[in-house]
Short mmCIF file of C-alpha atoms in Angstrom, two decimals:
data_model
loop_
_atom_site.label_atom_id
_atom_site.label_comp_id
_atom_site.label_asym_id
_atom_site.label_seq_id
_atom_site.Cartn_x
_atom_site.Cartn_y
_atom_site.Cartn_z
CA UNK A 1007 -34.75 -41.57 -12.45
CA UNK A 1008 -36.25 -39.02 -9.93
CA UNK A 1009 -39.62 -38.41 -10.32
CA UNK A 1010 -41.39 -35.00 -8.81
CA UNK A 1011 -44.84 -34.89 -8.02
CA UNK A 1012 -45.74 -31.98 -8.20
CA UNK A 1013 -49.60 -30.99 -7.31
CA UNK A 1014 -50.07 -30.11 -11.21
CA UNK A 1015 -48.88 -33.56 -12.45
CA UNK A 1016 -51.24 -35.17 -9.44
CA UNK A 1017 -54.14 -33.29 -10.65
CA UNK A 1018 -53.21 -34.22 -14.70
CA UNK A 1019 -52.85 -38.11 -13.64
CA UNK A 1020 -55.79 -37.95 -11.64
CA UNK A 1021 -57.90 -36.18 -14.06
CA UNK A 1022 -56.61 -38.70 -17.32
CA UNK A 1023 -57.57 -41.99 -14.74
CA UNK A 1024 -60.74 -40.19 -14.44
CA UNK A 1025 -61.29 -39.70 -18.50
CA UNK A 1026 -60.36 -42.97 -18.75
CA UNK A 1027 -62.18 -44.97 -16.02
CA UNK A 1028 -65.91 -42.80 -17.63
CA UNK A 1029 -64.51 -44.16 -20.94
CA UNK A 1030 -64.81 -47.73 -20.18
CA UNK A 1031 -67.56 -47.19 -18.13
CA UNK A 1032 -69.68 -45.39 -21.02
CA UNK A 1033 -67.94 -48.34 -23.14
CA UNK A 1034 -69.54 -50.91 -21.17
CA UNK A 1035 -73.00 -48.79 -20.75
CA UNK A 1036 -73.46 -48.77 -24.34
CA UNK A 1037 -72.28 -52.64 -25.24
CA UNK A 1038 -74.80 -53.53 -22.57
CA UNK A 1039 -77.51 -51.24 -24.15
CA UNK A 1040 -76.64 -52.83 -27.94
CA UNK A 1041 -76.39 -56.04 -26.35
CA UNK A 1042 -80.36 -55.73 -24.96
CA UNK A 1043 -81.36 -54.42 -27.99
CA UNK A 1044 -79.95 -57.07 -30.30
CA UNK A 1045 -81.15 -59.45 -27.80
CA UNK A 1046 -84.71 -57.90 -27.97
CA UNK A 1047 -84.88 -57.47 -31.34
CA UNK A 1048 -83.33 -61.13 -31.91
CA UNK A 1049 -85.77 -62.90 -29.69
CA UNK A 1050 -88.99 -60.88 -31.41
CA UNK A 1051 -87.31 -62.19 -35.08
CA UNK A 1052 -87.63 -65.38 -33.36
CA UNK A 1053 -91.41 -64.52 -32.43
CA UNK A 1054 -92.31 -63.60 -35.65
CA UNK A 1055 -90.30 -67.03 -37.27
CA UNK A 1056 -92.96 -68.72 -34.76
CA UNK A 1057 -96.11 -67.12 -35.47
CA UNK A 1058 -95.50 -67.60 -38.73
CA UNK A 1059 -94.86 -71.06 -38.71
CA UNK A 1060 -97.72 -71.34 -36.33
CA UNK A 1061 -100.71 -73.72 -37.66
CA UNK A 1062 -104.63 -72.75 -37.79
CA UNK A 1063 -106.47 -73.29 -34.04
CA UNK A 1064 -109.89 -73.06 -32.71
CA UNK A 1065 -110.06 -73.07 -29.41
CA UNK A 1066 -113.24 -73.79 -27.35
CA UNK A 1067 -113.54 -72.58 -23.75
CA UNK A 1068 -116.19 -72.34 -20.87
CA UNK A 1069 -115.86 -69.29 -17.68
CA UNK A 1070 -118.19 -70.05 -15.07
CA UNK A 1071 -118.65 -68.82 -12.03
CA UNK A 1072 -120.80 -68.58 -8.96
CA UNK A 1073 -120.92 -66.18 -6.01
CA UNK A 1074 -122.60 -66.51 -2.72
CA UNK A 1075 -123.03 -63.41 -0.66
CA UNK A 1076 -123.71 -62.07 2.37
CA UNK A 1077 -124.78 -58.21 2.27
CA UNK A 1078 -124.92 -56.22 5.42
CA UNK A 1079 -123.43 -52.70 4.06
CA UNK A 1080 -122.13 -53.52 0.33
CA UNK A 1081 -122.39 -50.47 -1.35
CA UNK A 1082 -124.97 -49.20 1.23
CA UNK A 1083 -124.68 -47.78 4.92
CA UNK A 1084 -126.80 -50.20 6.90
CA UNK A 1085 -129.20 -48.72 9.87
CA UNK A 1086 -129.25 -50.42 12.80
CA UNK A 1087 -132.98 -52.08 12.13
CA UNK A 1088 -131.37 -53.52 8.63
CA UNK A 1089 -131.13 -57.01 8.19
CA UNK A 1090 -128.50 -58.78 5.68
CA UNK A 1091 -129.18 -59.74 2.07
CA UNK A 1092 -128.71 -63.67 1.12
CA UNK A 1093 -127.92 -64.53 -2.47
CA UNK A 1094 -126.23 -66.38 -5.26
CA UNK A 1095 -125.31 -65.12 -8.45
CA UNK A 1096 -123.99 -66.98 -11.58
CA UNK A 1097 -122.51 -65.82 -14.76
CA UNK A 1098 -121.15 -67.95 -17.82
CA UNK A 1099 -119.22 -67.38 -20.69
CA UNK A 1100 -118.73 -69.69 -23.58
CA UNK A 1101 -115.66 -68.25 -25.46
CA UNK A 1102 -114.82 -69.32 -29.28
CA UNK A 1103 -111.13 -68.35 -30.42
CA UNK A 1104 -109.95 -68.95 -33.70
CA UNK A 1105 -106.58 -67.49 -34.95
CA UNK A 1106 -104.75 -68.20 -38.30
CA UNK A 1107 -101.30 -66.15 -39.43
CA UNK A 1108 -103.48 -63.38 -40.61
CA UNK A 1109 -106.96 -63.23 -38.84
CA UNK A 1110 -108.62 -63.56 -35.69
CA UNK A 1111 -111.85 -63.66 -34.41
CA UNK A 1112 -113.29 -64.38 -31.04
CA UNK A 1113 -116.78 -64.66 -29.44
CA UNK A 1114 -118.13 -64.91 -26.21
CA UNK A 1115 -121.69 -65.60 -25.48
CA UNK A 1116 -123.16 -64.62 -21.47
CA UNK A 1117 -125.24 -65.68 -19.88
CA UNK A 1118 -125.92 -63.67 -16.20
CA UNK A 1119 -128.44 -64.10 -13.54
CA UNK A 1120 -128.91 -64.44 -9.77
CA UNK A 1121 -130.70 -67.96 -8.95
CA UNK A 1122 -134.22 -67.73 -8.44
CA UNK A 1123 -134.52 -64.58 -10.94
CA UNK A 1124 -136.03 -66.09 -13.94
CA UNK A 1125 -139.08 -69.01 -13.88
CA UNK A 1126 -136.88 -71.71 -15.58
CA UNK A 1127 -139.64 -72.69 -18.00
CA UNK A 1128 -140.05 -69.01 -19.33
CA UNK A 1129 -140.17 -69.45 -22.92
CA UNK A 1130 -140.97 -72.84 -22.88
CA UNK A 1131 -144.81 -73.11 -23.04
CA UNK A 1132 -145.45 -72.10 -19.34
CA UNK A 1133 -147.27 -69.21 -18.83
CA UNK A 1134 -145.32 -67.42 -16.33
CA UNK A 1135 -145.66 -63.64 -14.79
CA UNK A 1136 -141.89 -62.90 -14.40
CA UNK A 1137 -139.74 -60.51 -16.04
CA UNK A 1138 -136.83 -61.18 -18.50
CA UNK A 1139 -133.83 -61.65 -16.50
CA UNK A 1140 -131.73 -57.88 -15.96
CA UNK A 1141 -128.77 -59.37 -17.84
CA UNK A 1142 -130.17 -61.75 -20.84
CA UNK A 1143 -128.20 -63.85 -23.26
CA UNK A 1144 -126.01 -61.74 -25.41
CA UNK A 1145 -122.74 -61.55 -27.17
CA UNK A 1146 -120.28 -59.85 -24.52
CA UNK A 1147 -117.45 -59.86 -26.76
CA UNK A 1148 -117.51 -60.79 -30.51
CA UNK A 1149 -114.76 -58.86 -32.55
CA UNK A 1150 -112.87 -59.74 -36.41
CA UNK A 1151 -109.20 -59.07 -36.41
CA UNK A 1152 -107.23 -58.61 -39.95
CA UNK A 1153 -103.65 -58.94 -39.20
CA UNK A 1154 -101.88 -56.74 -41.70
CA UNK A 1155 -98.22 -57.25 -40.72
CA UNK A 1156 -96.87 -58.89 -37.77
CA UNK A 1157 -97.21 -55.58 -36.27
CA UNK A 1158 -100.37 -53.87 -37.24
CA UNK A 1159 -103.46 -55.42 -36.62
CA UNK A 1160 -106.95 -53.58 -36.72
CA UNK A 1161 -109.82 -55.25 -33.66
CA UNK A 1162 -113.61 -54.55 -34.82
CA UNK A 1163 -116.65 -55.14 -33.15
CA UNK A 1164 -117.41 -55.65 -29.19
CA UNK A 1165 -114.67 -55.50 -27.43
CA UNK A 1166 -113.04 -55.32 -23.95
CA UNK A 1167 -110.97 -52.41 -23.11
CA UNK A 1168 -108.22 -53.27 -20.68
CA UNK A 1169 -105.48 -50.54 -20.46
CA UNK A 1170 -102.91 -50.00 -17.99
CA UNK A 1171 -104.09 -51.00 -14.17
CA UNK A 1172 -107.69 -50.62 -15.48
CA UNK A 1173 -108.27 -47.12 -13.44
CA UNK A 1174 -109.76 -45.61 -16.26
CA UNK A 1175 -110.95 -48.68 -18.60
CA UNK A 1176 -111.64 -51.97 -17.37
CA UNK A 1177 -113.34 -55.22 -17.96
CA UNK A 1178 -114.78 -54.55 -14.72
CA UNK A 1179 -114.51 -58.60 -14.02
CA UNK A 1180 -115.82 -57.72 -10.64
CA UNK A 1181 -119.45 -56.45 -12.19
CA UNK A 1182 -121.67 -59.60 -12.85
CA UNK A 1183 -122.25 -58.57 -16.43
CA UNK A 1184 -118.44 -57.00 -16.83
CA UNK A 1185 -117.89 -54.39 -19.61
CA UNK A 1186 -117.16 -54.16 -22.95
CA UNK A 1187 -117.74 -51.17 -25.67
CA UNK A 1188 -118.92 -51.86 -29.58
CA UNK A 1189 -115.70 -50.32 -31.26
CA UNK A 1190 -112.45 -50.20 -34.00
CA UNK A 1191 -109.45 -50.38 -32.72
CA UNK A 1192 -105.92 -49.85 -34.13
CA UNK A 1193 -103.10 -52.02 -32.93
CA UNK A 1194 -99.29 -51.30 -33.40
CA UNK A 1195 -96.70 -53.55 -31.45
CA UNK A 1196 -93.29 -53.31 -32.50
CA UNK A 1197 -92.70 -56.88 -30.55
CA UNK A 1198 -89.55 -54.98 -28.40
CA UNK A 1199 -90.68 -52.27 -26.43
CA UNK A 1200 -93.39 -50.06 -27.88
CA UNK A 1201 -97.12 -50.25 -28.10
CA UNK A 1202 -99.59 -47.71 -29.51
CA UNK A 1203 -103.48 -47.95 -29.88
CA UNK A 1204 -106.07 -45.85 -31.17
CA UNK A 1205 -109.56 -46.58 -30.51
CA UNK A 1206 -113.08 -45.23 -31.99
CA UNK A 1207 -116.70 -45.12 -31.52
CA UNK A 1208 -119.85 -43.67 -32.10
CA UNK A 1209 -123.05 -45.27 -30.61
CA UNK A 1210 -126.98 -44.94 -31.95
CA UNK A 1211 -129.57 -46.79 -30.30
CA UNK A 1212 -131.03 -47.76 -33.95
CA UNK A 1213 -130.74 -47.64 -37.70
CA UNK A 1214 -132.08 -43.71 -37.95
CA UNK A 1215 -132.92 -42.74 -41.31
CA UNK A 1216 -132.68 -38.94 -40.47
CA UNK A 1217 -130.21 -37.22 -37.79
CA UNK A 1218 -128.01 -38.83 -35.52
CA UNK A 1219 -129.92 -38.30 -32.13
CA UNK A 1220 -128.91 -41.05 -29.36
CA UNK A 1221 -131.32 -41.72 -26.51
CA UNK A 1222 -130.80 -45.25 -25.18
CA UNK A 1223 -133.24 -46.71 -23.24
CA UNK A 1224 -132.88 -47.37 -19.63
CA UNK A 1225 -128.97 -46.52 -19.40
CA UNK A 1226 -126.87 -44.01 -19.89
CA UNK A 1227 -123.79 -44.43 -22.30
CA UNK A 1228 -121.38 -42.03 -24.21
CA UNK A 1229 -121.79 -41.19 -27.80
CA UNK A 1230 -118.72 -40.80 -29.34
CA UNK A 1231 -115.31 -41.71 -28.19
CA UNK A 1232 -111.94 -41.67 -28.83
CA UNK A 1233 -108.83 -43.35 -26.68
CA UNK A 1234 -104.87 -43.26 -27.17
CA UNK A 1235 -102.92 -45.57 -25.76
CA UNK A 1236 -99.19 -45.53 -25.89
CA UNK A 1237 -96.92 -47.91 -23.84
CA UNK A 1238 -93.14 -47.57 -23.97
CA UNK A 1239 -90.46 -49.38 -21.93
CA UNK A 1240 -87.64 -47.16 -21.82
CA UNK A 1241 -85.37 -50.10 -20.38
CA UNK A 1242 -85.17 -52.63 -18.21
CA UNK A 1243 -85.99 -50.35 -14.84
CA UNK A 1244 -88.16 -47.80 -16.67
CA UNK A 1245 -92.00 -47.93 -18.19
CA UNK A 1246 -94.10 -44.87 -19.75
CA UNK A 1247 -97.54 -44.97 -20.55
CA UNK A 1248 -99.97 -42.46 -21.82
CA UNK A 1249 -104.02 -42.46 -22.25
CA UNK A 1250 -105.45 -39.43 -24.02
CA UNK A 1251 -108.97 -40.02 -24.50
CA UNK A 1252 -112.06 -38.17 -25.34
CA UNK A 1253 -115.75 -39.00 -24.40
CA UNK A 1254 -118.82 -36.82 -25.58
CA UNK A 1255 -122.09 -37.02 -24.16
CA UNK A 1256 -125.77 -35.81 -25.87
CA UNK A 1257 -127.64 -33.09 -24.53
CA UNK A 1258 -129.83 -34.15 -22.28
CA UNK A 1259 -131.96 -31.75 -23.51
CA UNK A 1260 -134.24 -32.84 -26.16
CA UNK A 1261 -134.78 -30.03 -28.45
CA UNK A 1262 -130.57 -29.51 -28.37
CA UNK A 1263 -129.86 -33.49 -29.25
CA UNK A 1264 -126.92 -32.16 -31.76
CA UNK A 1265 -124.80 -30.79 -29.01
CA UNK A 1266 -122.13 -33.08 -27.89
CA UNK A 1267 -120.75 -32.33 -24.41
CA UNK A 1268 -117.43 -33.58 -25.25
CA UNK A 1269 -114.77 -34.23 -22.03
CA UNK A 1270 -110.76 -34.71 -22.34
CA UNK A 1271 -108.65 -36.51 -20.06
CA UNK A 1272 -104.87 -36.95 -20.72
CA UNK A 1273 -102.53 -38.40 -18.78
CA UNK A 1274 -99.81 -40.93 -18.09
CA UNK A 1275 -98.38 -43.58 -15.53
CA UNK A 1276 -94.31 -43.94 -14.98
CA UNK A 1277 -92.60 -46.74 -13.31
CA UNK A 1278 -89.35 -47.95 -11.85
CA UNK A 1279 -88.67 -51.21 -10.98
CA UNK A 1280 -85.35 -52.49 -9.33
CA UNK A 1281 -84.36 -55.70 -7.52
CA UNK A 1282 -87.59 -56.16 -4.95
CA UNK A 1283 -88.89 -52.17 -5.20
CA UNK A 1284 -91.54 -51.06 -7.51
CA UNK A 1285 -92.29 -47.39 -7.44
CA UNK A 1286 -94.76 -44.99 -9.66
CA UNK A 1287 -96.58 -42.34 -9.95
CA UNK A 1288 -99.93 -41.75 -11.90
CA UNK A 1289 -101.72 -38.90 -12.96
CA UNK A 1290 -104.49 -37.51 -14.79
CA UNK A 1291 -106.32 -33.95 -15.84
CA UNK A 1292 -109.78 -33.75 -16.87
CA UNK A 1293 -111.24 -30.16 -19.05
CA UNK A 1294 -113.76 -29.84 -21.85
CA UNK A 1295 -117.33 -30.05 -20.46
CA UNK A 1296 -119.03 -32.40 -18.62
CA UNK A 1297 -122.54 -34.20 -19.49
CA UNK A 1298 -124.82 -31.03 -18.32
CA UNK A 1299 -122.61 -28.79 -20.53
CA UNK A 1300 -120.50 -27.50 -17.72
CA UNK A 1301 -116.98 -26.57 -17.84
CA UNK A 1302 -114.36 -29.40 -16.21
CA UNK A 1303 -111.46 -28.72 -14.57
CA UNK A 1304 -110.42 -31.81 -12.53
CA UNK A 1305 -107.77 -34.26 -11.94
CA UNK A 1306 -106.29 -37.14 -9.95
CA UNK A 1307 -102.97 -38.46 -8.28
CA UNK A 1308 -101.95 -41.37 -7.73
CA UNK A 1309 -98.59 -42.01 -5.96
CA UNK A 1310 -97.22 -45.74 -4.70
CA UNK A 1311 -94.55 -47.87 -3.55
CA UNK A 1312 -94.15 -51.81 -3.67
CA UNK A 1313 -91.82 -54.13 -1.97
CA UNK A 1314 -91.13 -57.87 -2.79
CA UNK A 1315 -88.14 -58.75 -0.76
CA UNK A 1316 -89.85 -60.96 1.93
CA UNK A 1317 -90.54 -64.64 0.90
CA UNK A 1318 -93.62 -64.96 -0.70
CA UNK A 1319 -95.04 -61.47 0.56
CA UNK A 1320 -95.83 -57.70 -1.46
CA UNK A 1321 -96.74 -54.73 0.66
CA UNK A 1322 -97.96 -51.79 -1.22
CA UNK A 1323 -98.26 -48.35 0.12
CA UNK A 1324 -100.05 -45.64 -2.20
CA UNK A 1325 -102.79 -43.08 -1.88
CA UNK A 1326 -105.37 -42.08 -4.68
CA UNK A 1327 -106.31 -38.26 -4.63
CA UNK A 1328 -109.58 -37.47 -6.25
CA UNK A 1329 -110.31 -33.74 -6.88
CA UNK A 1330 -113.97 -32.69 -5.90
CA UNK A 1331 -115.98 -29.84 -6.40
CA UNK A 1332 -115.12 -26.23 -4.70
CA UNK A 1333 -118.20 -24.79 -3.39
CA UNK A 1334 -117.21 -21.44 -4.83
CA UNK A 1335 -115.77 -21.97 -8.13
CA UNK A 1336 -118.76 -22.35 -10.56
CA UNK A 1337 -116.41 -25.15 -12.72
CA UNK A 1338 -117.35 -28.77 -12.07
CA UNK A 1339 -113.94 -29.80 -10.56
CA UNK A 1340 -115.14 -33.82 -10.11
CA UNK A 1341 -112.45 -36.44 -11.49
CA UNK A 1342 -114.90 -39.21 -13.14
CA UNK A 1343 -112.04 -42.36 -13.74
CA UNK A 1344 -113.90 -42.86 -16.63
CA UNK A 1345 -114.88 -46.70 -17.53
CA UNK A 1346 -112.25 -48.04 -15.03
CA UNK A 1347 -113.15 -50.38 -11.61
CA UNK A 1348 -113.22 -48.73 -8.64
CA UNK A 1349 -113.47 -52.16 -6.78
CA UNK A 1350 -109.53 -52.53 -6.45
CA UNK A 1351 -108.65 -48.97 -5.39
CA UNK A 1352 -111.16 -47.84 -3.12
CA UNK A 1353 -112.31 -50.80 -1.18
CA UNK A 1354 -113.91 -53.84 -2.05
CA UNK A 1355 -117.08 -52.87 -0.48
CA UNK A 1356 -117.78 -50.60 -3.62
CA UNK A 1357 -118.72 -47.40 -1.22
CA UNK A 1358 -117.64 -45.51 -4.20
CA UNK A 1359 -118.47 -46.54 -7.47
CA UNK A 1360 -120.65 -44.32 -9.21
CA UNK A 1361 -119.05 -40.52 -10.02
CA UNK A 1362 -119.27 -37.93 -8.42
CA UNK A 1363 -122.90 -39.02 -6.86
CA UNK A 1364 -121.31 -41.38 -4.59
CA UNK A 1365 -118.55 -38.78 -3.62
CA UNK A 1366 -121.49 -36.08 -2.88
CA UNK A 1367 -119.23 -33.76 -5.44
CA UNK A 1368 -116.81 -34.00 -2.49
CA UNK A 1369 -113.91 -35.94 -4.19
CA UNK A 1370 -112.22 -38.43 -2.21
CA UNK A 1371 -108.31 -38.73 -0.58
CA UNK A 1372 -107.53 -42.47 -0.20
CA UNK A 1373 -104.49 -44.05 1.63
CA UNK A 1374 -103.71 -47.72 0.99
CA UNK A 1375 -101.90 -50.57 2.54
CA UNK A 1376 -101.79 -53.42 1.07
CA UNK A 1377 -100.19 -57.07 1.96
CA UNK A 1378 -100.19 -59.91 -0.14
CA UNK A 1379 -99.07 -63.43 0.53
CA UNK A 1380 -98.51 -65.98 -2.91
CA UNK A 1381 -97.37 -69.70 -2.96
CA UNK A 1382 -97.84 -72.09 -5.74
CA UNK A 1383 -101.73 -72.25 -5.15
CA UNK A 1384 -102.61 -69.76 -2.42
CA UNK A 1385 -102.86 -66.57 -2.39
CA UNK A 1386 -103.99 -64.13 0.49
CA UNK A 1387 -104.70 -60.69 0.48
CA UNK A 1388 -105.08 -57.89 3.24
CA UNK A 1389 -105.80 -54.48 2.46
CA UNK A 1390 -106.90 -51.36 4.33
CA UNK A 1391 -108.55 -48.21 3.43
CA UNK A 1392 -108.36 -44.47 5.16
CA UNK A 1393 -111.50 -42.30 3.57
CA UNK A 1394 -111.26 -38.59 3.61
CA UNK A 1395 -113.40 -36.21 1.56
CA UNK A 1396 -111.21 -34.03 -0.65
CA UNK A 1397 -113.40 -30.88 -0.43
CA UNK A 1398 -116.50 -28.71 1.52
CA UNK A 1399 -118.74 -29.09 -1.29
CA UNK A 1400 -120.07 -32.42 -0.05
CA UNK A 1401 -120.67 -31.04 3.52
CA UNK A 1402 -122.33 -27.85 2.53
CA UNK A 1403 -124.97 -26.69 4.42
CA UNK A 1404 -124.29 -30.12 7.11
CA UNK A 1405 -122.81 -28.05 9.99
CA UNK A 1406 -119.10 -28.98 11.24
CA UNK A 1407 -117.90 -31.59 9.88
CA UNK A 1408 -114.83 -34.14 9.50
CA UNK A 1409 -113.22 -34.93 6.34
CA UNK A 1410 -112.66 -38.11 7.77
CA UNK A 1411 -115.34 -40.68 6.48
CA UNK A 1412 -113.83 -43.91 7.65
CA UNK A 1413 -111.55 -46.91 7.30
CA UNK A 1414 -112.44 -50.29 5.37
CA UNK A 1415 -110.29 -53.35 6.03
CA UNK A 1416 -110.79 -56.77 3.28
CA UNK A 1417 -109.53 -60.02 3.43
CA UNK A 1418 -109.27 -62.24 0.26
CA UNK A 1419 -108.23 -66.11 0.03
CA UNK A 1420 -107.72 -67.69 -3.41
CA UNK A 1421 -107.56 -71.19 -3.51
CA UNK A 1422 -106.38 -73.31 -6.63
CA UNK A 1423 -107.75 -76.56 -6.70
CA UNK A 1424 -106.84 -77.73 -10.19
CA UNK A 1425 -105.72 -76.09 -13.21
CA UNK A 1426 -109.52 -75.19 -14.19
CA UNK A 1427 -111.32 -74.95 -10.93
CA UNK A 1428 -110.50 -71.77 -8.36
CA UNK A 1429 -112.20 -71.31 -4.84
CA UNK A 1430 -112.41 -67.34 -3.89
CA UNK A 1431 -113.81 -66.33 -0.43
CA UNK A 1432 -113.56 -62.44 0.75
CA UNK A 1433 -114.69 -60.83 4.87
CA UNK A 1434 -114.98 -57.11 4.54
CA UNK A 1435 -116.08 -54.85 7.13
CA UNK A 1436 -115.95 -50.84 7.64
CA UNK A 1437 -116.17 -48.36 10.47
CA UNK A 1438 -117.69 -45.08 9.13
CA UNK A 1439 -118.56 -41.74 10.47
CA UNK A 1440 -121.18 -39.57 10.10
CA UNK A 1441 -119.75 -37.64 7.62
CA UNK A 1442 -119.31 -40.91 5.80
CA UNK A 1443 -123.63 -41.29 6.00
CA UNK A 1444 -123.79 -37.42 4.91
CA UNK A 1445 -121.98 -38.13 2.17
CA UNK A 1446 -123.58 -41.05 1.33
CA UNK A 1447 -127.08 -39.78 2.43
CA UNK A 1448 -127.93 -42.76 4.37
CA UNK A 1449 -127.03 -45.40 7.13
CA UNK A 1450 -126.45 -45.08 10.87
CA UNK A 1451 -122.82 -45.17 12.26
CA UNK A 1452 -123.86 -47.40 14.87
CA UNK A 1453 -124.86 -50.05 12.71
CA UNK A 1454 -121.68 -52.79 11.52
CA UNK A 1455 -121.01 -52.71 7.95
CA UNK A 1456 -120.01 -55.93 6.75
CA UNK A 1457 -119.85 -58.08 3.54
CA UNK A 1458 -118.60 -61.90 3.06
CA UNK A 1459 -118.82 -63.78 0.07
CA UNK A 1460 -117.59 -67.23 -1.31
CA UNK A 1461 -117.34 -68.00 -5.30
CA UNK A 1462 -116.36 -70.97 -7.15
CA UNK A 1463 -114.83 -70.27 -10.64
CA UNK A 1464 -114.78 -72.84 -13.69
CA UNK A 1465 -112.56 -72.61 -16.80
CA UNK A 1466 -112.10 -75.69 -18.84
CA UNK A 1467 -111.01 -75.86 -21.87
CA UNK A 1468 -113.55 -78.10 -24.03
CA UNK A 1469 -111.48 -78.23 -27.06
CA UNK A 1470 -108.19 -77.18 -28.72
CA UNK A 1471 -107.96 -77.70 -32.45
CA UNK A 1472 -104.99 -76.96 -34.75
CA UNK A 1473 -105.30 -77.51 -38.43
#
């Protein structure tokens, strides 16, 4: 049989291979997807069979750790007559966790001081003359949660708040005292791929019996607040992650104590992973009004890129963009990350810390490069740091100068020795320029900035008991 191709029966044959070859291929696309899903849902059944089946436990802990430092420009521009800072400071946590099928509740008691700060016989029958230590004995964390499903949990009482890459809330491990908030939290985990939790609180600085005015003593802290969290993996490449949150502040004003500044931030984080490449992108906007009553308009960028194909090694390449203020816009366009660290993104020589004061209302540009080497029991870290000020405001009335403020380079060893005992040493030093002391408002550019430290960490567990 003779057959004749014509160009209309090439173009039908071609076209049905076509039809057919997206057929299997959406086929196989969606058995794969099923096949993940059952798999996901299978293995959380299997959680669930687990935790139910799980017995009573109380488990004892200790965290302790020291830190030696050397300070010759941590946090501060040094002058060239400035001599370096020698000290050791010490914090301790004694942790109590004790979980059964349906309720939770942890503790941790701390203890924080620098050695040498307090008379060691105060309150013992000495008469002494020195103050109470800064940070005395207190409950950092001490929470109840009532498990209501396997899914729904509500967490009440002090609490950490650790979301995302802790930009915008953060234990703030870094901090000798750390951070945690006195709040009730909601807590939905569907075990596969979603997560969703609403948190609430309302500070007073004592049991009032008339109005609701807030005026804590010797620090400043938000009065009400409010925080979404939503985390959803979209698949096996893809993350999404949102934090709305709201944060309202009292008048400082006395006679107006019932107005609530209140400020909004929404936002969200997306990432793509893939064989040894990591890539996201962050962002956030800030409105409402901020704790003087003026209107916010601000926001902040966050763009980066990881690779993990060389043995042992991760280099990460991202810049954070702060907004600052515009000297002619009569908004306050400063980006406050809220209760997140700053020590991991901008330099672990804290320049920048405290928003916007440390930023001189100039906001703040910040290109990374980071290296990191891992092994079973080392790990090293380099990272460097280009400053630029986002905006005039902070060099208003300072003549002509540079947004360029300076470049910070840190070096970080972690040591292992044994499952409950870590060595931690860190060399940081910093060349800044004179716009860097203008925005700061002090130091001399011809002084070194520099900052070494060396901490031992403890964290045995005293007892584990299942019953």
């Amino acid at each position: 049989m003779n057959l004749k191709l014509t160009p209309k029966l090439i173009l039908g044959t071609t076209l049905i291979l076509i039809a057919h070859i997206l057929s299997a291929q959406t086929a196989d696309t969606l058995k794969t997807a099923f096949t993940t899903a059952d798999s996901l849902k299978i293995a959380a059944k299997n959680d669930s069979l687990k935790a139910a089946n799980k017995p009573n436990s109380l488990t004892i802990s200790v965290d302790m750790r020291t830190r030696t430092e050397i300070r010759h420009g941590y946090r501060v521009i040094p002058t060239q007559d400035t001599t370096a800072a020698f000290f050791t400071n010490q914090r301790t946590r004694l942790n109590f966790d004790f979980k059964t099928k349906r309720f939770d509740l942890y503790a941790s008691l701390q203890d924080t001081r620098v050695w040498g700060q307090q008379d060691p016989r105060e309150g013992q029958g000495a008469v002494t003359t020195t103050e109470a230590t800064t940070y005395p004995l207190y409950m950092f964390e001490i929470y109840a949660e009532p498990h209501f499903s396997d899914k729904f949990s509500v967490r009440i009482g002090r609490q950490r708040l650790i979301y995302d890459n802790q930009r915008l809330y953060a234990e703030n491990d870094w901090r000798l005292p750390g951070n945690s908030h006195d709040a009730i939290r909601f807590i939905y985990n569907n075990k596969i791929n979603f997560t969703n939790e609403l948190t609430v609180a309302y500070n007073q600085y004592g049991e009032n019996n008339f109005t609701s005015n807030y005026k804590p003593v010797g620090f400043s802290n938000y009065k009400a607040l409010v925080v979404d969290y939503l985390n959803w993996k979209l698949s096996k490449t893809w993350n999404f992650l949102t934090i709305n949150t709201a944060d309202g502040y009292q008048s400082s004003v006395a006679s107006d104590y019932k107005t609530t500044y209140m400020r909004f931030t929404t936002g969200g984080r997306l990432e793509y992973s893939s064989y040894k490449w990591y890539l996201t992108m962050s962002g956030y906007y800030q409105f409402g009004k901020d704790s003087s009553g003026k209107k916010l308009s601000a926001y902040y960028l966050q763009p980066e890129i990881k690779y993990s194909g060389i043995k042992n090694l991760s280099i990460r390449l991202g810049v954070e963009y702060v907004s600052g203020q515009d000297t002619l816009n009569s908004k306050d366009n400063n980006f406050v990350p809220l209760y997140g660290v700053a020590h991991r993104f901008m330099g672990n020589m804290d320049f920048f810390t405290t928003f916007p004061s440390d930023l001189n209302n100039g906001g703040l540009i910040n290109p990374y490069l980071f290296f990191q080497y891992q092994n079973k029991k080392l790990t090293l870290r380099m990272e460097n740091h280009l400053f630029y000020s986002q905006s005039n405001a902070a060099f208003k009335g300072k003549g002509d100068l540079d947004h360029y403020l300076g470049f910070e380079n840190d070096w970080r060893i972690n040591y292992k020795v044994m499952p409950m005992f870590e060595i931690e040493s860190g060399f940081c030093w910093a060349v800044v320029t004179k716009s860097m002391t203008v925005i700061k408002k002090s130091g001399d550019t011809k002084a070194f900035p520099y900052w070494y430290y060396l901490s031992l960490k403890f964290t045995p567990t005293i007892g584990k008991f299942t019953f």
